[in-house]
Coordinates of C-alpha atoms in Angstrom, one line a residue:
Chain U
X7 CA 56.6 -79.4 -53.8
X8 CA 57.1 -76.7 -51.3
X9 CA 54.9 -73.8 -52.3
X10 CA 54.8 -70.2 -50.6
X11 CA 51.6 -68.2 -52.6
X12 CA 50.8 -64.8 -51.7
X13 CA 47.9 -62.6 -51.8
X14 CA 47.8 -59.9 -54.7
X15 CA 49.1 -56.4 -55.3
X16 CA 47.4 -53.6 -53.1
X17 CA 47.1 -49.6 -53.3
X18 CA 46.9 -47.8 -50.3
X19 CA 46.3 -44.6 -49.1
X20 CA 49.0 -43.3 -47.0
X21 CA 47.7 -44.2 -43.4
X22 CA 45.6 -46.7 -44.6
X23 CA 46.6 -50.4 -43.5
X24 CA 47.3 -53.6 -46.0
X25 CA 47.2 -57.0 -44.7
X26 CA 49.0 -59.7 -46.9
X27 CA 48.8 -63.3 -47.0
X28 CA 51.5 -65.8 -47.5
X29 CA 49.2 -69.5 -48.0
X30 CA 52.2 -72.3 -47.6
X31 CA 52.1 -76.1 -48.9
X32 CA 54.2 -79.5 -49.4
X33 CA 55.3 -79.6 -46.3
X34 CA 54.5 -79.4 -42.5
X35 CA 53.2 -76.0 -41.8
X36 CA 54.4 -75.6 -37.8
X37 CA 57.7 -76.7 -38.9
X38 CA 59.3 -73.7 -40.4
X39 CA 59.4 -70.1 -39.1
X40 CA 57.7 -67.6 -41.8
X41 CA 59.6 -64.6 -42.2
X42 CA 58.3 -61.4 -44.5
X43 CA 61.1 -59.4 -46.2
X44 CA 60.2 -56.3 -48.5
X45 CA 62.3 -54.8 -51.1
X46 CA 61.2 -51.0 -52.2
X47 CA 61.5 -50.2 -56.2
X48 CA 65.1 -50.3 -57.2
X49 CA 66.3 -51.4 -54.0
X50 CA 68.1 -53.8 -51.9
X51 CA 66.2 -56.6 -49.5
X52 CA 64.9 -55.5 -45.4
X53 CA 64.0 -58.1 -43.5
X54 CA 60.9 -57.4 -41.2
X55 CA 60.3 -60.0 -38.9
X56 CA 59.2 -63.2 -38.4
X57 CA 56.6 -65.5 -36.9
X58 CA 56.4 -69.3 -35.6
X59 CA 53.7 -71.2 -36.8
X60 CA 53.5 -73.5 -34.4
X61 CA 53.1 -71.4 -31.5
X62 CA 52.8 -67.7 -33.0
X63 CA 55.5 -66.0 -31.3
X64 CA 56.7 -63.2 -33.0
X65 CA 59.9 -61.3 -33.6
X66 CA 59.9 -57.9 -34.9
X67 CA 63.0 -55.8 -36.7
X68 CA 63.2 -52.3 -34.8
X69 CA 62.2 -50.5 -37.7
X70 CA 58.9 -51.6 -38.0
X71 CA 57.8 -52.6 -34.5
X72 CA 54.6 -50.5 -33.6
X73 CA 53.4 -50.8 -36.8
X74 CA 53.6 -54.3 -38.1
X75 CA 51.7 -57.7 -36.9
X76 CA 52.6 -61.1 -37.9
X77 CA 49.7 -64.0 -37.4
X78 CA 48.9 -67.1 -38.7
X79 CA 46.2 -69.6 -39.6
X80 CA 46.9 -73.3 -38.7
X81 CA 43.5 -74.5 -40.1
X82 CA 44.5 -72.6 -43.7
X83 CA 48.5 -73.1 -43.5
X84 CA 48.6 -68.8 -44.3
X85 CA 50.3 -66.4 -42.4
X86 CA 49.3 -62.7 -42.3
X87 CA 51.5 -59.9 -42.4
X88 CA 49.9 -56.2 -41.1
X89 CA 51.4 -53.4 -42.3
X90 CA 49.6 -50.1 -40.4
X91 CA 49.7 -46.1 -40.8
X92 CA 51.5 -46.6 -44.4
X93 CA 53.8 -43.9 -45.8
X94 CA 54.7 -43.8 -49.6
X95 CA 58.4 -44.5 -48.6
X96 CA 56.2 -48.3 -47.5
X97 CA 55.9 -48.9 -51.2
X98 CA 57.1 -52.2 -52.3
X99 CA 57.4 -55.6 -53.2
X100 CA 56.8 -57.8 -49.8
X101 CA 58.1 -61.2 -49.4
X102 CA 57.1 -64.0 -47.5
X103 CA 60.1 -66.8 -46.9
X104 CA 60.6 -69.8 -44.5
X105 CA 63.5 -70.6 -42.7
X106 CA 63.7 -73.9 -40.4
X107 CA 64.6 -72.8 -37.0
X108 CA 68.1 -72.2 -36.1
X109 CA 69.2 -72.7 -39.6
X110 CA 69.4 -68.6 -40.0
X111 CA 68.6 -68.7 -44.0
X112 CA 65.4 -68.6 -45.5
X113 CA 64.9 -71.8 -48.5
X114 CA 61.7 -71.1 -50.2
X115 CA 60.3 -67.7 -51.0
X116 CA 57.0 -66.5 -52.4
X117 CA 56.2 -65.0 -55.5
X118 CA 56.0 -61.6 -53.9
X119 CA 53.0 -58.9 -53.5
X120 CA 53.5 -55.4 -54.5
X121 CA 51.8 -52.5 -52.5
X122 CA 51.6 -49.4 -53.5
X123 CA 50.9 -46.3 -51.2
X124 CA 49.9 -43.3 -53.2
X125 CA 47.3 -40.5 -52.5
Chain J
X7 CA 73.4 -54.3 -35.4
X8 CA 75.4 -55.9 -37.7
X9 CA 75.9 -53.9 -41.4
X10 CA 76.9 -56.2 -44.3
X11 CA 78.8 -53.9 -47.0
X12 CA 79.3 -56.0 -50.4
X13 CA 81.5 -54.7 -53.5
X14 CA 81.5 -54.1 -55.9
X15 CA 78.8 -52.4 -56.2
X16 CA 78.5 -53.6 -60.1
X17 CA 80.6 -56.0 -62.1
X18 CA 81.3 -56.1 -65.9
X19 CA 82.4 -59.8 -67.0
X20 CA 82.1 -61.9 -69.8
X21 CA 80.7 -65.5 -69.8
X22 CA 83.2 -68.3 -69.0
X23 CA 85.3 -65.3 -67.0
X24 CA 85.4 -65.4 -63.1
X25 CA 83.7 -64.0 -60.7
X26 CA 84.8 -62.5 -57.2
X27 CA 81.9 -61.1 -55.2
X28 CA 82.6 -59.5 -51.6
X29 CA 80.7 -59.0 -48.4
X30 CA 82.1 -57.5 -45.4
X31 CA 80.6 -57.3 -41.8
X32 CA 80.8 -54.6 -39.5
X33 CA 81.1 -57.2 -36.5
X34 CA 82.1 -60.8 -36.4
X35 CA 79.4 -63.2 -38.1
X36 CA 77.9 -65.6 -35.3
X37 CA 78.7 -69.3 -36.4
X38 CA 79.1 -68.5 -39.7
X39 CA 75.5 -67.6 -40.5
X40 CA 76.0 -65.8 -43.2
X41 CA 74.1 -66.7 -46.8
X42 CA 74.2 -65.7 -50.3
X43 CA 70.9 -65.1 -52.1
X44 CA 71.0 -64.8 -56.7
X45 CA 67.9 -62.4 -57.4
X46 CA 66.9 -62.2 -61.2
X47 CA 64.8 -59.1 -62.7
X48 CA 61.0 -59.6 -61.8
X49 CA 61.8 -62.8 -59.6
X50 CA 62.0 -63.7 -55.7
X51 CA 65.6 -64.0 -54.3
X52 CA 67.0 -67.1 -54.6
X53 CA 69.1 -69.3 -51.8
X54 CA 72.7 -70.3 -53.1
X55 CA 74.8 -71.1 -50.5
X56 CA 74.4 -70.9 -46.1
X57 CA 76.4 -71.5 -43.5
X58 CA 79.1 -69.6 -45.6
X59 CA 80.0 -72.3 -47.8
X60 CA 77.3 -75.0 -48.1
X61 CA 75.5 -74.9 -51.6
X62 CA 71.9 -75.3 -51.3
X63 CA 69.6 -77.7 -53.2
X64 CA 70.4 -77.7 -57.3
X65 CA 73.2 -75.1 -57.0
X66 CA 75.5 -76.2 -59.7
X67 CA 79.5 -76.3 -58.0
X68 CA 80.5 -73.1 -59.8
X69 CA 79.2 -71.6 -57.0
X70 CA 81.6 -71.5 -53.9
X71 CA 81.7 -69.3 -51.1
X72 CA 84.4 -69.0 -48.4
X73 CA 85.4 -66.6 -45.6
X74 CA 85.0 -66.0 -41.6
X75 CA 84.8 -63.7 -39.2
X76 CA 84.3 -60.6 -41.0
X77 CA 85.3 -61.4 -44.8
X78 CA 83.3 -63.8 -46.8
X79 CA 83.3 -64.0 -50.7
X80 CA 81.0 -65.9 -53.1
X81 CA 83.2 -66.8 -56.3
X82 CA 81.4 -68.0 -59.7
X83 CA 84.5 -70.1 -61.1
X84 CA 82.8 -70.3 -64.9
X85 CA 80.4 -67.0 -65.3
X86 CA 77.5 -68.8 -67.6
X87 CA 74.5 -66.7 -69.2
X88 CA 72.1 -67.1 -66.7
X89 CA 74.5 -65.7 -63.9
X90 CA 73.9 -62.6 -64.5
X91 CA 71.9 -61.3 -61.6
X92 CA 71.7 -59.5 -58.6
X93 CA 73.6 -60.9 -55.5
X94 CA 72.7 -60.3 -51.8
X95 CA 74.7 -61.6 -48.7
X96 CA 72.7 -62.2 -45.6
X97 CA 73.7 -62.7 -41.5
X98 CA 71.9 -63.2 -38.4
X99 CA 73.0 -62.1 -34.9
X100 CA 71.6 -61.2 -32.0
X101 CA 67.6 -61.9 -33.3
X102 CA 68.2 -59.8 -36.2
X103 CA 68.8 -60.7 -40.1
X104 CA 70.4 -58.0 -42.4
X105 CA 71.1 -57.8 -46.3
X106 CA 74.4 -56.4 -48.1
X107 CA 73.2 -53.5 -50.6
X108 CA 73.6 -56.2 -53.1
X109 CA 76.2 -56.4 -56.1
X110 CA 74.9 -56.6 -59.9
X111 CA 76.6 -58.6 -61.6
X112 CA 76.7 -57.3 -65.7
X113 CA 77.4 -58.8 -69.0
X114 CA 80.2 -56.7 -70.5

């Protein structure tokens, strides 16, 4: 079955970076796009950007470009998002999710990874 | 970029009651791209229905959604226990994804 596992919770110093992982399986890796979503405490969803497996391009929401990097790992299936120069208003649950191109939703989510920035 | 404003922002119903759930765009959706995600408490969202009115995998037919342009609505025909939940609409234009604010949907 299609599984999306991510790393687990961080705390960060504000400024500090946090790199999560998002480790996929059941299906073919460099088929599906891997977006990373975050939703701070109490709040709605934001979605940050994505990356293609298969080729690594990258797409970026406005909000975060400058400061985030989206990678992957064809040998492990995992995708990295890098989160730089943290603030505490970057606390929050981050979400990895996969969308088959073109198709504009995302099917299958991870579990989640909350990081905490606090001095 | 395109703002997705959903109402209510909460909604009181009983079980077996109907419900009516909103999502407004600030521009026209591109070929209907626009998606309805159920999050429970503790739990990654869940996909319901895409392409405005396609149920995903396992979504029981209670579920519907409907609307174009600028107007879509997700309706819950038979409101059952585990409905109650958090509901987000979603859209994609012009490289960019957004979220609605969301709409809890309450046991009264």
């Amino acid at each position: 079955q299609v599984q999306l596992v991510q790393s687990g919770a961080e705390v960060k110093k504000p400024g500090a970076s946090v790199k999560v992982s998002c480790k996929a399986s059941g299906y073919t890796f460099t088929t599906y796009y891997i977006h990373w979503v975050r939703q701070a405490p109490g709040q709605g969803l934001e979605w940050m950007g994505m990356v293609s497996p298969s080729d690594g391009n990258t797409n970026y929401a406005q909000n975060f470009r400058g400061r985030v990097t989206m990678t992957r790992d064809t040998s492990t299936n995992t995708v990295y998002m890098d989160l730089s120069s943290l603030i505490s208003e970057d606390t929050a649950v981050y979400y990895c999710a996969r969308e088959l191109p073109a198709t504009c939703y995302f099917d299958h989510w991870g579990q989640g990874t909350l990081v905490t920035v606090s001095s | 970029e395109i703002v997705l404003t959903q109402s209510p922002g909460t909604l009181s119903l009983s079980p077996g009651e109907r419900a009516t759930l909103s999502c407004r765009a600030s521009q026209s959706v591109t070929s209907n791209h626009l998606v309805w995600y159920q999050q429970k408490p503790g739990q990654a969202p869940r996909l319901l229905i895409y392409g405005v009115s396609s149920r995903a995998t396992g979504i029981p037919d209670r579920f519907s959604g409907s609307g174009s342009g600028t107007d879509f609505t997700l309706t819950i025909s038979r409101l059952e226990p585990e409905d109650f939940a958090v509901y987000y609409c979603q859209q994609y234009g012009s490289s960019r994804y957004t979220f609605g604010q969301g709409t809890k949907l309450e046991i009264k």
